[in-house]
Amino acid sequence: GKSKDLLTMNQIEEEWKEYEQVTEEVIERSGIDRERFYDLRGNHDNFGVPEVGGELDYFSKYSINGRLGRKGHVHSVTLQ
């Protein structure tokens, strides 16, 4: 989110915790193996993140891919 003065942006860890909770609930309810889920890091997931894997990199900490240790780049996706 943006600061009150609208000059800086950072990520809100509570929102990432909620994201983790929701994705875990979807996995549990769907019965689909978590390995089949793939959440992609987007531009907004990099705001205020000085270092991938660092303390402020909530994507690595709370996303499915981050928790599974996936770090590669995606060049295409095929749905079957």
PDB file of C-alpha atoms in Angstrom:
ATOM      1  CA  GLY A   1       0.000   0.000   0.000  1.00  0.00           C
ATOM      2  CA  LYS A   2       0.900   3.669  -0.225  1.00  0.00           C
ATOM      3  CA  SER A   3       1.931   5.790   2.730  1.00  0.00           C
ATOM      4  CA  LYS A   4      -0.425   8.504   3.978  1.00  0.00           C
ATOM      5  CA  ASP A   5       1.679  11.146   2.229  1.00  0.00           C
ATOM      6  CA  LEU A   6       1.428   9.073  -1.001  1.00  0.00           C
ATOM      7  CA  LEU A   7       5.206   9.321  -1.481  1.00  0.00           C
ATOM      8  CA  THR A   8       6.273   5.790  -0.640  1.00  0.00           C
ATOM      9  CA  MET A   9       4.925   2.311  -1.230  1.00  0.00           C
ATOM     10  CA  ASN A  10       5.406  -0.817   0.786  1.00  0.00           C
ATOM     11  CA  GLN A  11       3.773  -4.160   1.269  1.00  0.00           C
ATOM     12  CA  ILE A  12       1.518  -4.944   4.197  1.00  0.00           C
ATOM     13  CA  GLU A  13       2.461  -8.230   5.810  1.00  0.00           C
ATOM     14  CA  GLU A  14      -1.050  -8.785   7.221  1.00  0.00           C
ATOM     15  CA  GLU A  15      -2.410  -8.851   3.657  1.00  0.00           C
ATOM     16  CA  TRP A  16       0.165 -11.503   2.745  1.00  0.00           C
ATOM     17  CA  LYS A  17      -0.829 -13.587   5.777  1.00  0.00           C
ATOM     18  CA  GLU A  18      -4.438 -13.395   4.608  1.00  0.00           C
ATOM     19  CA  TYR A  19      -3.343 -14.408   1.089  1.00  0.00           C
ATOM     20  CA  GLU A  20      -1.575 -17.457   2.530  1.00  0.00           C
ATOM     21  CA  GLN A  21      -4.652 -18.385   4.564  1.00  0.00           C
ATOM     22  CA  VAL A  22      -6.960 -18.081   1.548  1.00  0.00           C
ATOM     23  CA  THR A  23      -4.695 -20.116  -0.739  1.00  0.00           C
ATOM     24  CA  GLU A  24      -4.390 -22.840   1.906  1.00  0.00           C
ATOM     25  CA  GLU A  25      -8.176 -22.927   2.240  1.00  0.00           C
ATOM     26  CA  VAL A  26      -8.600 -23.231  -1.541  1.00  0.00           C
ATOM     27  CA  ILE A  27      -6.098 -26.101  -1.641  1.00  0.00           C
ATOM     28  CA  GLU A  28      -7.828 -27.868   1.248  1.00  0.00           C
ATOM     29  CA  ARG A  29     -11.371 -27.438  -0.094  1.00  0.00           C
ATOM     30  CA  SER A  30     -10.495 -28.318  -3.677  1.00  0.00           C
ATOM     31  CA  GLY A  31      -8.559 -31.454  -2.812  1.00  0.00           C
ATOM     32  CA  ILE A  32      -6.079 -30.538  -5.538  1.00  0.00           C
ATOM     33  CA  ASP A  33      -2.429 -31.207  -4.758  1.00  0.00           C
ATOM     34  CA  ARG A  34      -0.607 -27.990  -3.860  1.00  0.00           C
ATOM     35  CA  GLU A  35       2.078 -28.826  -6.440  1.00  0.00           C
ATOM     36  CA  ARG A  36      -0.499 -28.074  -9.163  1.00  0.00           C
ATOM     37  CA  PHE A  37      -0.983 -24.495  -7.969  1.00  0.00           C
ATOM     38  CA  TYR A  38       1.344 -21.856  -9.351  1.00  0.00           C
ATOM     39  CA  ASP A  39       1.165 -18.280  -8.170  1.00  0.00           C
ATOM     40  CA  LEU A  40       3.286 -15.881 -10.191  1.00  0.00           C
ATOM     41  CA  ARG A  41       5.276 -12.985  -8.784  1.00  0.00           C
ATOM     42  CA  GLY A  42       3.963  -9.794 -10.363  1.00  0.00           C
ATOM     43  CA  ASN A  43       5.202  -6.209 -10.447  1.00  0.00           C
ATOM     44  CA  HIS A  44       3.281  -5.271  -7.302  1.00  0.00           C
ATOM     45  CA  ASP A  45       4.880  -8.159  -5.416  1.00  0.00           C
ATOM     46  CA  ASN A  46       8.236  -6.393  -5.839  1.00  0.00           C
ATOM     47  CA  PHE A  47       7.309  -2.956  -4.431  1.00  0.00           C
ATOM     48  CA  GLY A  48       9.435  -2.170  -1.400  1.00  0.00           C
ATOM     49  CA  VAL A  49      11.401  -5.415  -1.736  1.00  0.00           C
ATOM     50  CA  PRO A  50      15.111  -4.580  -1.788  1.00  0.00           C
ATOM     51  CA  GLU A  51      16.177  -8.228  -2.012  1.00  0.00           C
ATOM     52  CA  VAL A  52      14.402 -11.364  -3.244  1.00  0.00           C
ATOM     53  CA  GLY A  53      14.361 -13.797  -0.348  1.00  0.00           C
ATOM     54  CA  GLY A  54      15.031 -10.979   2.119  1.00  0.00           C
ATOM     55  CA  GLU A  55      13.055  -9.982   5.188  1.00  0.00           C
ATOM     56  CA  LEU A  56      10.612  -7.789   3.224  1.00  0.00           C
ATOM     57  CA  ASP A  57      10.007 -10.297   0.424  1.00  0.00           C
ATOM     58  CA  TYR A  58       6.578 -11.485   1.486  1.00  0.00           C
ATOM     59  CA  PHE A  59       5.962 -13.267  -1.822  1.00  0.00           C
ATOM     60  CA  SER A  60       8.764 -15.706  -1.007  1.00  0.00           C
ATOM     61  CA  LYS A  61       7.441 -16.132   2.533  1.00  0.00           C
ATOM     62  CA  TYR A  62       3.676 -16.458   1.953  1.00  0.00           C
ATOM     63  CA  SER A  63       3.064 -17.561  -1.653  1.00  0.00           C
ATOM     64  CA  ILE A  64       2.666 -21.187  -2.682  1.00  0.00           C
ATOM     65  CA  ASN A  65       5.680 -20.965  -4.972  1.00  0.00           C
ATOM     66  CA  GLY A  66       7.807 -19.345  -2.298  1.00  0.00           C
ATOM     67  CA  ARG A  67       6.930 -21.972   0.299  1.00  0.00           C
ATOM     68  CA  LEU A  68       7.651 -24.745  -2.217  1.00  0.00           C
ATOM     69  CA  GLY A  69      11.015 -23.169  -3.048  1.00  0.00           C
ATOM     70  CA  ARG A  70      10.135 -22.500  -6.689  1.00  0.00           C
ATOM     71  CA  LYS A  71      12.367 -19.785  -8.105  1.00  0.00           C
ATOM     72  CA  GLY A  72      12.422 -20.310 -11.871  1.00  0.00           C
ATOM     73  CA  HIS A  73      10.948 -18.076 -14.533  1.00  0.00           C
ATOM     74  CA  VAL A  74       7.775 -19.015 -16.406  1.00  0.00           C
ATOM     75  CA  HIS A  75       7.904 -18.531 -20.169  1.00  0.00           C
ATOM     76  CA  SER A  76       4.647 -20.269 -21.059  1.00  0.00           C
ATOM     77  CA  VAL A  77       1.761 -22.101 -19.449  1.00  0.00           C
ATOM     78  CA  THR A  78      -0.306 -24.869 -21.050  1.00  0.00           C
ATOM     79  CA  LEU A  79      -3.674 -25.851 -19.592  1.00  0.00           C
ATOM     80  CA  GLN A  80      -5.015 -29.310 -20.309  1.00  0.00           C
TER      81      GLN A  80
END
